[in-house]
């Protein structure tokens, strides 16, 4: 069974990892594994944020084009 990842679940997991690392209770191997997992999650979140940002830019562009077309028709 595959678990679908979301931005929110990734952020929550990064927060868990940070708490575990801050506790000082993780051994060397666990620390390395947590850092690797955390890095992968941060990269995933960055990609998700970039996709959302791109989507917002496209929406703004579409809105601008619609305004320009409306203005051109009114003249």
Short mmCIF file of N, CA and C in Angstrom, two decimals:
data_model
loop_
_atom_site.label_atom_id
_atom_site.label_comp_id
_atom_site.label_asym_id
_atom_site.label_seq_id
_atom_site.Cartn_x
_atom_site.Cartn_y
_atom_site.Cartn_z
N UNK A 1 0.85 -1.19 0.00
CA UNK A 1 0.00 0.00 0.00
C UNK A 1 0.89 1.24 0.00
N UNK A 2 0.68 2.15 -0.95
CA UNK A 2 1.49 3.36 -1.00
C UNK A 2 0.75 4.50 -0.29
N UNK A 3 1.51 5.30 0.43
CA UNK A 3 0.94 6.44 1.13
C UNK A 3 1.15 7.67 0.27
N UNK A 4 0.06 8.38 0.02
CA UNK A 4 0.17 9.59 -0.78
C UNK A 4 0.71 10.72 0.09
N UNK A 5 1.72 11.38 -0.39
CA UNK A 5 2.36 12.45 0.34
C UNK A 5 1.70 13.77 0.00
N UNK A 6 1.55 14.63 0.98
CA UNK A 6 1.06 15.97 0.76
C UNK A 6 2.06 16.96 1.36
N UNK A 7 1.96 18.19 0.96
CA UNK A 7 2.83 19.23 1.51
C UNK A 7 2.67 19.29 3.03
N UNK A 8 1.42 19.26 3.46
CA UNK A 8 1.13 19.37 4.89
C UNK A 8 1.71 18.19 5.68
N UNK A 9 1.57 16.99 5.15
CA UNK A 9 2.11 15.82 5.86
C UNK A 9 3.64 15.86 5.85
N UNK A 10 4.23 16.35 4.78
CA UNK A 10 5.69 16.46 4.71
C UNK A 10 6.20 17.46 5.74
N UNK A 11 5.53 18.59 5.87
CA UNK A 11 5.93 19.60 6.85
C UNK A 11 5.80 19.03 8.27
N UNK A 12 4.70 18.33 8.52
CA UNK A 12 4.50 17.74 9.84
C UNK A 12 5.62 16.73 10.16
N UNK A 13 6.01 15.94 9.16
CA UNK A 13 7.07 14.96 9.39
C UNK A 13 8.41 15.66 9.62
N UNK A 14 8.69 16.73 8.90
CA UNK A 14 9.93 17.49 9.12
C UNK A 14 9.95 18.01 10.56
N UNK A 15 8.82 18.50 11.03
CA UNK A 15 8.74 18.99 12.41
C UNK A 15 9.03 17.86 13.40
N UNK A 16 8.50 16.65 13.14
CA UNK A 16 8.77 15.49 14.00
C UNK A 16 10.27 15.17 14.00
N UNK A 17 10.85 15.20 12.81
CA UNK A 17 12.29 14.91 12.69
C UNK A 17 13.11 15.92 13.49
N UNK A 18 12.76 17.18 13.38
CA UNK A 18 13.49 18.23 14.10
C UNK A 18 13.38 18.01 15.61
N UNK A 19 12.17 17.67 16.08
CA UNK A 19 12.00 17.42 17.51
C UNK A 19 12.86 16.24 17.97
N UNK A 20 12.89 15.19 17.14
CA UNK A 20 13.68 14.01 17.50
C UNK A 20 15.17 14.35 17.54
N UNK A 21 15.63 15.09 16.54
CA UNK A 21 17.04 15.47 16.51
C UNK A 21 17.39 16.40 17.67
N UNK A 22 16.49 17.34 17.98
CA UNK A 22 16.72 18.27 19.09
C UNK A 22 16.75 17.57 20.44
N UNK A 23 16.05 16.44 20.54
CA UNK A 23 15.99 15.73 21.83
C UNK A 23 17.36 15.17 22.23
N UNK A 24 18.21 14.91 21.23
CA UNK A 24 19.52 14.35 21.52
C UNK A 24 19.49 12.86 21.81
N UNK A 25 18.31 12.24 21.66
CA UNK A 25 18.17 10.82 21.98
C UNK A 25 18.49 9.90 20.80
N UNK A 26 18.60 10.44 19.60
CA UNK A 26 18.85 9.62 18.42
C UNK A 26 20.32 9.22 18.35
N UNK A 27 20.55 7.97 18.03
CA UNK A 27 21.92 7.51 17.84
C UNK A 27 22.46 8.00 16.50
N UNK A 28 23.69 7.66 16.23
CA UNK A 28 24.35 8.13 15.01
C UNK A 28 23.61 7.66 13.76
N UNK A 29 23.31 6.36 13.65
CA UNK A 29 22.65 5.82 12.46
C UNK A 29 21.27 6.46 12.29
N UNK A 30 20.51 6.56 13.40
CA UNK A 30 19.18 7.18 13.32
C UNK A 30 19.29 8.64 12.91
N UNK A 31 20.28 9.33 13.43
CA UNK A 31 20.49 10.74 13.07
C UNK A 31 20.73 10.88 11.57
N UNK A 32 21.61 10.03 11.05
CA UNK A 32 21.90 10.08 9.62
C UNK A 32 20.65 9.80 8.79
N UNK A 33 19.87 8.80 9.21
CA UNK A 33 18.63 8.46 8.50
C UNK A 33 17.62 9.60 8.56
N UNK A 34 17.51 10.21 9.74
CA UNK A 34 16.56 11.32 9.89
C UNK A 34 16.97 12.53 9.05
N UNK A 35 18.26 12.81 9.04
CA UNK A 35 18.75 13.95 8.23
C UNK A 35 18.47 13.69 6.75
N UNK A 36 18.73 12.47 6.30
CA UNK A 36 18.46 12.13 4.90
C UNK A 36 16.97 12.27 4.59
N UNK A 37 16.13 11.72 5.44
CA UNK A 37 14.68 11.83 5.23
C UNK A 37 14.24 13.29 5.25
N UNK A 38 14.76 14.05 6.20
CA UNK A 38 14.40 15.46 6.30
C UNK A 38 14.79 16.24 5.05
N UNK A 39 15.98 15.96 4.52
CA UNK A 39 16.44 16.64 3.31
C UNK A 39 15.50 16.32 2.14
N UNK A 40 15.13 15.06 2.01
CA UNK A 40 14.22 14.67 0.93
C UNK A 40 12.86 15.36 1.06
N UNK A 41 12.37 15.44 2.30
CA UNK A 41 11.08 16.10 2.53
C UNK A 41 11.15 17.60 2.24
N UNK A 42 12.24 18.23 2.63
CA UNK A 42 12.41 19.67 2.36
C UNK A 42 12.47 19.91 0.85
N UNK A 43 13.17 19.05 0.13
CA UNK A 43 13.23 19.18 -1.33
C UNK A 43 11.83 18.99 -1.94
N UNK A 44 11.08 18.01 -1.44
CA UNK A 44 9.70 17.80 -1.91
C UNK A 44 8.86 19.06 -1.67
N UNK A 45 8.96 19.63 -0.48
CA UNK A 45 8.19 20.83 -0.15
C UNK A 45 8.58 22.00 -1.06
N UNK A 46 9.86 22.14 -1.34
CA UNK A 46 10.31 23.22 -2.22
C UNK A 46 9.72 23.06 -3.61
N UNK A 47 9.68 21.83 -4.12
CA UNK A 47 9.08 21.58 -5.44
C UNK A 47 7.59 21.91 -5.42
N UNK A 48 6.90 21.50 -4.35
CA UNK A 48 5.47 21.79 -4.23
C UNK A 48 5.22 23.30 -4.19
N UNK A 49 6.02 24.01 -3.42
CA UNK A 49 5.85 25.47 -3.33
C UNK A 49 6.12 26.13 -4.68
N UNK A 50 7.11 25.65 -5.40
CA UNK A 50 7.42 26.20 -6.73
C UNK A 50 6.25 25.96 -7.69
N UNK A 51 5.64 24.78 -7.61
CA UNK A 51 4.50 24.47 -8.48
C UNK A 51 3.33 25.39 -8.17
N UNK A 52 3.08 25.63 -6.89
CA UNK A 52 1.99 26.53 -6.50
C UNK A 52 2.30 27.95 -6.97
N UNK A 53 3.53 28.37 -6.79
CA UNK A 53 3.94 29.70 -7.23
C UNK A 53 3.75 29.86 -8.74
N UNK A 54 4.15 28.84 -9.50
CA UNK A 54 3.98 28.87 -10.96
C UNK A 54 2.51 28.95 -11.32
N UNK A 55 1.68 28.19 -10.62
CA UNK A 55 0.24 28.22 -10.88
C UNK A 55 -0.35 29.59 -10.61
N UNK A 56 0.10 30.25 -9.54
CA UNK A 56 -0.38 31.59 -9.22
C UNK A 56 0.05 32.59 -10.28
N UNK A 57 1.28 32.45 -10.76
CA UNK A 57 1.76 33.35 -11.82
C UNK A 57 0.93 33.17 -13.08
N UNK A 58 0.59 31.94 -13.41
CA UNK A 58 -0.22 31.68 -14.60
C UNK A 58 -1.62 32.26 -14.44
N UNK A 59 -2.19 32.16 -13.23
CA UNK A 59 -3.51 32.74 -12.99
C UNK A 59 -3.47 34.25 -13.14
N UNK A 60 -2.43 34.89 -12.60
CA UNK A 60 -2.29 36.34 -12.73
C UNK A 60 -2.15 36.74 -14.19
N UNK A 61 -1.39 35.97 -14.95
CA UNK A 61 -1.20 36.25 -16.36
C UNK A 61 -2.53 36.12 -17.11
N UNK A 62 -3.28 35.06 -16.82
CA UNK A 62 -4.59 34.88 -17.46
C UNK A 62 -5.52 36.04 -17.11
N UNK A 63 -5.47 36.48 -15.86
CA UNK A 63 -6.30 37.60 -15.42
C UNK A 63 -5.91 38.88 -16.16
N UNK A 64 -4.63 39.11 -16.33
CA UNK A 64 -4.14 40.29 -17.04
C UNK A 64 -4.58 40.25 -18.50
N UNK A 65 -4.44 39.10 -19.14
CA UNK A 65 -4.86 38.95 -20.54
C UNK A 65 -6.35 39.22 -20.66
N UNK A 66 -7.15 38.70 -19.74
CA UNK A 66 -8.59 38.93 -19.78
C UNK A 66 -8.91 40.41 -19.64
N UNK A 67 -8.22 41.10 -18.76
CA UNK A 67 -8.45 42.54 -18.59
C UNK A 67 -8.07 43.30 -19.84
N UNK A 68 -6.93 42.93 -20.44
CA UNK A 68 -6.51 43.61 -21.67
C UNK A 68 -7.50 43.36 -22.80
N UNK A 69 -8.00 42.14 -22.92
CA UNK A 69 -8.97 41.83 -23.97
C UNK A 69 -10.26 42.58 -23.73
N UNK A 70 -10.70 42.70 -22.50
CA UNK A 70 -11.91 43.43 -22.19
C UNK A 70 -11.73 44.91 -22.51
N UNK A 71 -10.58 45.44 -22.16
CA UNK A 71 -10.30 46.85 -22.45
C UNK A 71 -10.23 47.12 -23.94
N UNK A 72 -9.68 46.20 -24.72
CA UNK A 72 -9.57 46.37 -26.17
C UNK A 72 -10.95 46.32 -26.81
N UNK A 73 -11.83 45.49 -26.30
CA UNK A 73 -13.19 45.39 -26.85
C UNK A 73 -14.00 46.64 -26.57
N UNK A 74 -13.75 47.27 -25.43
CA UNK A 74 -14.51 48.45 -25.04
C UNK A 74 -14.12 49.67 -25.86
N UNK A 75 -12.96 49.66 -26.49
CA UNK A 75 -12.50 50.83 -27.24
C UNK A 75 -13.05 50.87 -28.59
#
